[in-house]
mmCIF file of C-alpha atoms in Angstrom:
data_model
loop_
_atom_site.group_PDB
_atom_site.id
_atom_site.type_symbol
_atom_site.label_atom_id
_atom_site.label_comp_id
_atom_site.label_asym_id
_atom_site.label_seq_id
_atom_site.Cartn_x
_atom_site.Cartn_y
_atom_site.Cartn_z
ATOM 1 C CA MET A 272 2.419 -9.522 6.557
ATOM 2 C CA LYS A 273 5.531 -10.924 4.623
ATOM 3 C CA LEU A 274 7.690 -13.367 6.453
ATOM 4 C CA LYS A 275 11.499 -13.197 6.068
ATOM 5 C CA ALA A 276 13.587 -16.242 5.482
ATOM 6 C CA LEU A 277 15.092 -17.729 7.787
ATOM 7 C CA LEU A 278 18.785 -17.908 7.785
ATOM 8 C CA LEU A 279 19.956 -22.116 7.357
ATOM 9 C CA THR A 280 23.658 -22.792 8.299
ATOM 10 C CA SER A 281 25.035 -26.142 7.656
ATOM 11 C CA LEU A 282 26.813 -27.551 10.501
ATOM 12 C CA LEU A 283 27.501 -31.405 9.248
ATOM 13 C CA PHE A 284 28.674 -32.547 5.933
ATOM 14 C CA THR A 285 30.710 -35.596 4.284
ATOM 15 C CA ALA A 286 31.139 -34.032 0.533
ATOM 16 C CA ALA A 287 30.228 -30.844 -1.602
ATOM 17 C CA LEU A 288 26.998 -31.617 -3.407
ATOM 18 C CA PRO A 289 23.643 -29.434 -2.449
ATOM 19 C CA ALA A 290 20.653 -30.440 0.025
ATOM 20 C CA PHE A 291 17.971 -28.574 1.857
ATOM 21 C CA ALA A 292 16.515 -28.317 5.090
ATOM 22 C CA SER A 293 13.066 -30.447 5.135
ATOM 23 C CA VAL A 294 11.870 -28.483 8.784
ATOM 24 C CA GLN A 295 9.655 -25.354 8.384
ATOM 25 C CA ILE A 296 9.055 -23.543 11.481
ATOM 26 C CA MET A 297 5.805 -21.941 12.138
ATOM 27 C CA GLY A 298 7.034 -18.112 13.247
ATOM 28 C CA THR A 299 10.226 -15.940 13.030
ATOM 29 C CA ARG A 300 10.647 -15.196 16.800
ATOM 30 C CA VAL A 301 9.273 -16.061 20.224
ATOM 31 C CA ILE A 302 7.483 -13.827 22.901
ATOM 32 C CA PHE A 303 7.829 -15.328 26.363
ATOM 33 C CA ASN A 304 6.014 -12.953 28.748
ATOM 34 C CA ALA A 305 7.133 -13.351 32.702
ATOM 35 C CA LYS A 306 2.912 -14.075 32.875
ATOM 36 C CA ASP A 307 3.479 -17.136 30.977
ATOM 37 C CA LYS A 308 4.032 -20.487 31.982
ATOM 38 C CA GLU A 309 5.223 -21.794 28.598
ATOM 39 C CA GLN A 310 5.317 -21.167 24.835
ATOM 40 C CA ALA A 311 5.082 -23.675 21.935
ATOM 41 C CA ILE A 312 6.607 -23.702 19.484
ATOM 42 C CA ARG A 313 5.551 -25.748 16.362
ATOM 43 C CA VAL A 314 7.684 -27.553 13.516
ATOM 44 C CA ASN A 315 6.375 -29.094 10.153
ATOM 45 C CA ASN A 316 8.608 -31.144 8.299
ATOM 46 C CA VAL A 317 7.925 -30.578 4.182
ATOM 47 C CA GLY A 318 10.218 -32.627 2.396
ATOM 48 C CA ASN A 319 9.863 -36.164 1.750
ATOM 49 C CA ALA A 320 12.091 -37.992 4.365
ATOM 50 C CA PRO A 321 11.617 -37.859 8.261
ATOM 51 C CA SER A 322 13.839 -35.531 10.288
ATOM 52 C CA LEU A 323 15.475 -35.685 13.980
ATOM 53 C CA VAL A 324 15.138 -32.161 15.330
ATOM 54 C CA GLN A 325 17.099 -31.013 18.156
ATOM 55 C CA VAL A 326 15.998 -27.715 19.641
ATOM 56 C CA TRP A 327 17.851 -25.632 22.258
ATOM 57 C CA LEU A 328 18.509 -21.743 23.705
ATOM 58 C CA ASP A 329 21.222 -20.245 23.918
ATOM 59 C CA SER A 330 22.175 -16.994 25.044
ATOM 60 C CA ARG A 331 25.302 -15.980 22.224
ATOM 61 C CA PRO A 332 24.397 -14.053 18.680
ATOM 62 C CA GLU A 333 26.898 -16.382 17.183
ATOM 63 C CA SER A 334 27.335 -19.546 18.122
ATOM 64 C CA GLY A 335 28.046 -23.387 17.184
ATOM 65 C CA VAL A 336 26.807 -26.470 18.594
ATOM 66 C CA ALA A 337 24.206 -27.056 21.435
ATOM 67 C CA ASP A 338 26.752 -26.470 24.346
ATOM 68 C CA LYS A 339 25.439 -26.616 27.708
ATOM 69 C CA GLU A 340 24.565 -23.465 29.281
ATOM 70 C CA ASP A 341 22.698 -22.464 32.743
ATOM 71 C CA LEU A 342 19.383 -21.009 31.591
ATOM 72 C CA PRO A 343 16.145 -20.814 33.700
ATOM 73 C CA PHE A 344 14.369 -22.352 30.513
ATOM 74 C CA VAL A 345 13.011 -26.130 29.704
ATOM 75 C CA ILE A 346 12.008 -27.021 26.002
ATOM 76 C CA THR A 347 10.427 -30.511 25.888
ATOM 77 C CA PRO A 348 11.065 -32.656 24.188
ATOM 78 C CA PRO A 349 14.725 -31.417 23.556
ATOM 79 C CA MET A 350 15.154 -33.768 20.204
ATOM 80 C CA ALA A 351 12.049 -35.548 18.128
ATOM 81 C CA ARG A 352 11.569 -37.418 15.210
ATOM 82 C CA VAL A 353 9.059 -35.149 12.511
ATOM 83 C CA ASN A 354 8.037 -37.581 9.616
ATOM 84 C CA VAL A 355 7.059 -36.272 6.308
ATOM 85 C CA GLY A 356 4.319 -34.222 6.318
ATOM 86 C CA LYS A 357 3.588 -34.030 9.952
ATOM 87 C CA GLY A 358 4.303 -31.825 12.385
ATOM 88 C CA LYS A 359 5.465 -31.642 15.885
ATOM 89 C CA THR A 360 5.321 -28.907 18.604
ATOM 90 C CA PHE A 361 7.986 -27.983 21.007
ATOM 91 C CA ARG A 362 7.506 -26.192 24.541
ATOM 92 C CA ILE A 363 9.303 -23.788 26.298
ATOM 93 C CA PHE A 364 9.180 -23.883 30.120
ATOM 94 C CA GLN A 365 10.312 -21.587 32.369
ATOM 95 C CA THR A 366 11.543 -22.135 35.584
ATOM 96 C CA GLN A 367 11.357 -20.231 38.988
ATOM 97 C CA ASP A 368 14.619 -18.703 38.474
ATOM 98 C CA THR A 369 13.640 -17.000 35.758
ATOM 99 C CA VAL A 370 12.900 -13.738 37.406
ATOM 100 C CA ASN A 371 16.164 -13.557 39.054
ATOM 101 C CA LYS A 372 18.084 -14.131 35.966
ATOM 102 C CA TYR A 373 17.106 -11.379 34.012
ATOM 103 C CA PRO A 374 16.470 -7.171 34.311
ATOM 104 C CA LYS A 375 13.098 -6.387 35.316
ATOM 105 C CA ASP A 376 13.318 -3.215 33.275
ATOM 106 C CA ARG A 377 13.979 -4.055 29.849
ATOM 107 C CA GLU A 378 13.843 -7.522 27.449
ATOM 108 C CA SER A 379 16.224 -10.262 27.085
ATOM 109 C CA VAL A 380 16.970 -11.851 24.019
ATOM 110 C CA LEU A 381 18.175 -15.703 23.550
ATOM 111 C CA TRP A 382 18.105 -17.457 20.408
ATOM 112 C CA VAL A 383 16.309 -20.976 20.049
ATOM 113 C CA ASN A 384 18.096 -23.183 17.831
ATOM 114 C CA PHE A 385 16.323 -26.061 15.758
ATOM 115 C CA LEU A 386 18.886 -28.722 14.294
ATOM 116 C CA ASP A 387 17.285 -30.488 11.540
ATOM 117 C CA ILE A 388 18.941 -34.156 11.125
ATOM 118 C CA PRO A 389 18.432 -36.121 7.785
ATOM 119 C CA PRO A 390 18.752 -39.464 7.979
ATOM 120 C CA GLU A 391 21.277 -41.510 6.231
ATOM 121 C CA ASP A 392 19.820 -43.470 3.535
ATOM 122 C CA ALA A 393 21.933 -47.010 3.925
ATOM 123 C CA SER A 394 21.978 -47.693 -0.358
ATOM 124 C CA LEU A 395 23.952 -45.134 -0.786
ATOM 125 C CA GLN A 396 26.452 -45.388 1.499
ATOM 126 C CA ASP A 397 28.899 -46.068 -0.919
ATOM 127 C CA LYS A 398 28.387 -42.833 -2.772
ATOM 128 C CA ASN A 399 30.471 -39.657 -2.667
ATOM 129 C CA LEU A 400 26.437 -37.766 -1.306
ATOM 130 C CA LEU A 401 26.391 -34.601 0.955
ATOM 131 C CA ASN A 402 24.721 -35.180 4.376
ATOM 132 C CA LEU A 403 24.103 -32.126 5.805
ATOM 133 C CA ALA A 404 22.227 -31.246 9.108
ATOM 134 C CA PHE A 405 21.185 -27.763 8.832
ATOM 135 C CA ARG A 406 20.521 -24.978 11.850
ATOM 136 C CA THR A 407 17.737 -22.272 12.069
ATOM 137 C CA ARG A 408 18.031 -19.897 14.587
ATOM 138 C CA LEU A 409 15.016 -17.245 16.081
ATOM 139 C CA LYS A 410 15.010 -14.562 18.312
ATOM 140 C CA PHE A 411 13.624 -15.720 21.881
ATOM 141 C CA PHE A 412 12.681 -12.330 23.754
ATOM 142 C CA TYR A 413 11.797 -12.719 27.882
ATOM 143 C CA ARG A 414 9.685 -10.009 28.625
ATOM 144 C CA PRO A 415 9.492 -8.989 32.144
ATOM 145 C CA ALA A 416 6.020 -7.494 33.693
ATOM 146 C CA GLY A 417 5.013 -3.744 33.747
ATOM 147 C CA LEU A 418 6.945 -3.156 30.551
ATOM 148 C CA LYS A 419 5.629 0.296 29.198
ATOM 149 C CA GLY A 420 4.581 0.790 25.430
ATOM 150 C CA ASP A 421 5.296 -2.191 22.932
ATOM 151 C CA GLU A 422 7.711 -3.467 20.355
ATOM 152 C CA ILE A 423 6.161 -1.036 18.025
ATOM 153 C CA GLN A 424 6.013 1.834 19.892
ATOM 154 C CA ALA A 425 9.842 1.482 20.345
ATOM 155 C CA GLY A 426 10.357 1.213 16.292
ATOM 156 C CA GLU A 427 8.533 4.302 15.858
ATOM 157 C CA ASN A 428 10.122 6.319 18.403
ATOM 158 C CA LEU A 429 13.915 5.742 17.662
ATOM 159 C CA LYS A 430 15.939 8.963 17.711
ATOM 160 C CA TRP A 431 18.287 9.280 14.967
ATOM 161 C CA SER A 432 21.402 11.407 14.169
ATOM 162 C CA MET A 433 24.067 11.228 11.046
ATOM 163 C CA VAL A 434 27.699 12.698 10.793
ATOM 164 C CA SER A 435 29.062 12.222 7.298
ATOM 165 C CA ASN A 436 32.759 11.683 6.623
ATOM 166 C CA ALA A 437 34.938 10.741 3.917
ATOM 167 C CA GLU A 438 33.575 7.305 2.995
ATOM 168 C CA GLY A 439 29.910 8.133 3.677
ATOM 169 C CA TYR A 440 27.888 8.510 6.521
ATOM 170 C CA THR A 441 27.519 7.064 9.830
ATOM 171 C CA TYR A 442 24.281 6.866 11.481
ATOM 172 C CA THR A 443 23.561 6.526 15.276
ATOM 173 C CA CYS A 444 20.658 5.155 16.013
ATOM 174 C CA ASP A 445 18.629 5.354 19.824
ATOM 175 C CA ASN A 446 16.521 3.526 21.448
ATOM 176 C CA ASN A 447 15.552 4.767 24.526
ATOM 177 C CA SER A 448 12.644 1.625 25.586
ATOM 178 C CA PRO A 449 12.671 -1.400 27.186
ATOM 179 C CA PHE A 450 12.275 -3.453 24.079
ATOM 180 C CA HIS A 451 14.711 -4.843 21.201
ATOM 181 C CA VAL A 452 14.207 -3.040 17.765
ATOM 182 C CA SER A 453 14.991 -5.256 14.903
ATOM 183 C CA PHE A 454 15.704 -4.464 11.475
ATOM 184 C CA SER A 455 15.433 -6.299 8.231
ATOM 185 C CA ARG A 456 17.565 -3.834 6.169
ATOM 186 C CA LEU A 457 18.929 -0.275 6.528
ATOM 187 C CA VAL A 458 19.959 1.646 3.266
ATOM 188 C CA ILE A 459 20.713 5.235 1.824
ATOM 189 C CA LYS A 460 17.545 5.933 -0.364
ATOM 190 C CA GLY A 461 18.844 5.540 -3.611
ATOM 191 C CA ASP A 462 22.071 3.604 -2.998
ATOM 192 C CA GLU A 463 21.181 -0.230 -2.828
ATOM 193 C CA LYS A 464 25.026 -0.661 -2.542
ATOM 194 C CA THR A 465 24.571 0.725 0.979
ATOM 195 C CA LEU A 466 22.621 -2.226 2.346
ATOM 196 C CA ILE A 467 22.633 -3.336 5.407
ATOM 197 C CA ASN A 468 20.324 -6.574 6.036
ATOM 198 C CA GLY A 469 19.667 -7.576 9.506
ATOM 199 C CA ASP A 470 20.818 -6.258 12.627
ATOM 200 C CA MET A 471 19.287 -5.171 16.150
ATOM 201 C CA VAL A 472 19.646 -2.484 19.100
ATOM 202 C CA ALA A 473 19.417 -3.305 22.700
ATOM 203 C CA PRO A 474 16.959 -1.387 24.934
ATOM 204 C CA PHE A 475 18.126 1.773 26.336
ATOM 205 C CA SER A 476 21.117 1.826 23.971
ATOM 206 C CA LYS A 477 23.034 3.395 20.799
ATOM 207 C CA LYS A 478 23.977 1.926 17.633
ATOM 208 C CA THR A 479 26.049 3.083 15.169
ATOM 209 C CA PHE A 480 25.630 1.776 11.436
ATOM 210 C CA SER A 481 27.931 2.450 8.528
ATOM 211 C CA PHE A 482 27.315 2.889 4.772
ATOM 212 C CA LYS A 483 30.158 3.828 2.546
ATOM 213 C CA THR A 484 29.131 5.245 -0.543
ATOM 214 C CA LYS A 485 30.523 7.308 -3.740
ATOM 215 C CA ASN A 486 26.858 9.037 -4.274
ATOM 216 C CA LYS A 487 27.307 11.443 -1.230
ATOM 217 C CA THR A 488 24.025 14.233 -1.337
ATOM 218 C CA ALA A 489 23.852 17.187 1.149
ATOM 219 C CA LYS A 490 20.611 15.515 2.446
ATOM 220 C CA PRO A 491 21.251 11.688 2.599
ATOM 221 C CA VAL A 492 17.671 9.922 3.731
ATOM 222 C CA LEU A 493 18.379 6.531 5.479
ATOM 223 C CA GLU A 494 15.461 3.967 4.916
ATOM 224 C CA TYR A 495 15.006 1.354 7.254
ATOM 225 C CA THR A 496 12.323 -1.821 8.078
ATOM 226 C CA PHE A 497 12.024 -3.156 11.963
ATOM 227 C CA ILE A 498 10.227 -5.850 12.019
ATOM 228 C CA THR A 499 7.189 -6.843 14.888
ATOM 229 C CA ASP A 500 6.421 -9.873 16.988
ATOM 230 C CA LEU A 501 4.097 -10.978 14.321
ATOM 231 C CA GLY A 502 6.663 -10.727 11.631
ATOM 232 C CA ALA A 503 5.119 -7.518 10.029
ATOM 233 C CA TYR A 504 7.621 -5.278 8.341
ATOM 234 C CA VAL A 505 7.200 -1.638 9.179
ATOM 235 C CA ASP A 506 9.342 0.863 6.469
ATOM 236 C CA LYS A 507 10.666 3.795 8.242
ATOM 237 C CA GLN A 508 12.799 7.117 6.981
ATOM 238 C CA PHE A 509 14.678 9.515 8.389
#
């Protein structure tokens, strides 16, 4: 099973020298089934200094700081110190409002955020050194009871159509399932310049992908890879 590298977004900085996150998240996504009371996420400190880790949920694909949202989940602890070589388990609990918050015929997506805040070194306060806080975001899928099929069947049963145009090709993906389908990559075979890294199509919806290319052929082949609950990559073609 291959795991995709997590996206690290720098949030806080004081200068312009490189720094690297020391927190390792054990997993690539969180699946929260309606019947579950909680889900646990393990964080390990693989760096050489303690880190303060803040964890929160939000509903926006793109967001900045930890804005307060009225979401029916509780994370405990919301912030914790993780020492070098040690780990910490963060637990996410659902409240009684969850069942009425989200649709019952499809899963809903949120994002769980991990902010890795390194300690300040008092001996280096007068130095022009970069001190970054890194944020990692994982998809968080809330899955109501009684959905038919699973995320693998959803990825296998996508319906595609293609239209050729002056700039290349436009593909339409039709996901007629109650599950989100996450892609790690989409590309026109033989033309790596058309590569699209990472995307997602929502349940019971369509999404278009445009590929600009000068190497048009009569029968182009779309190669794509979708990701399972366990983080496995499944390669497909259309």
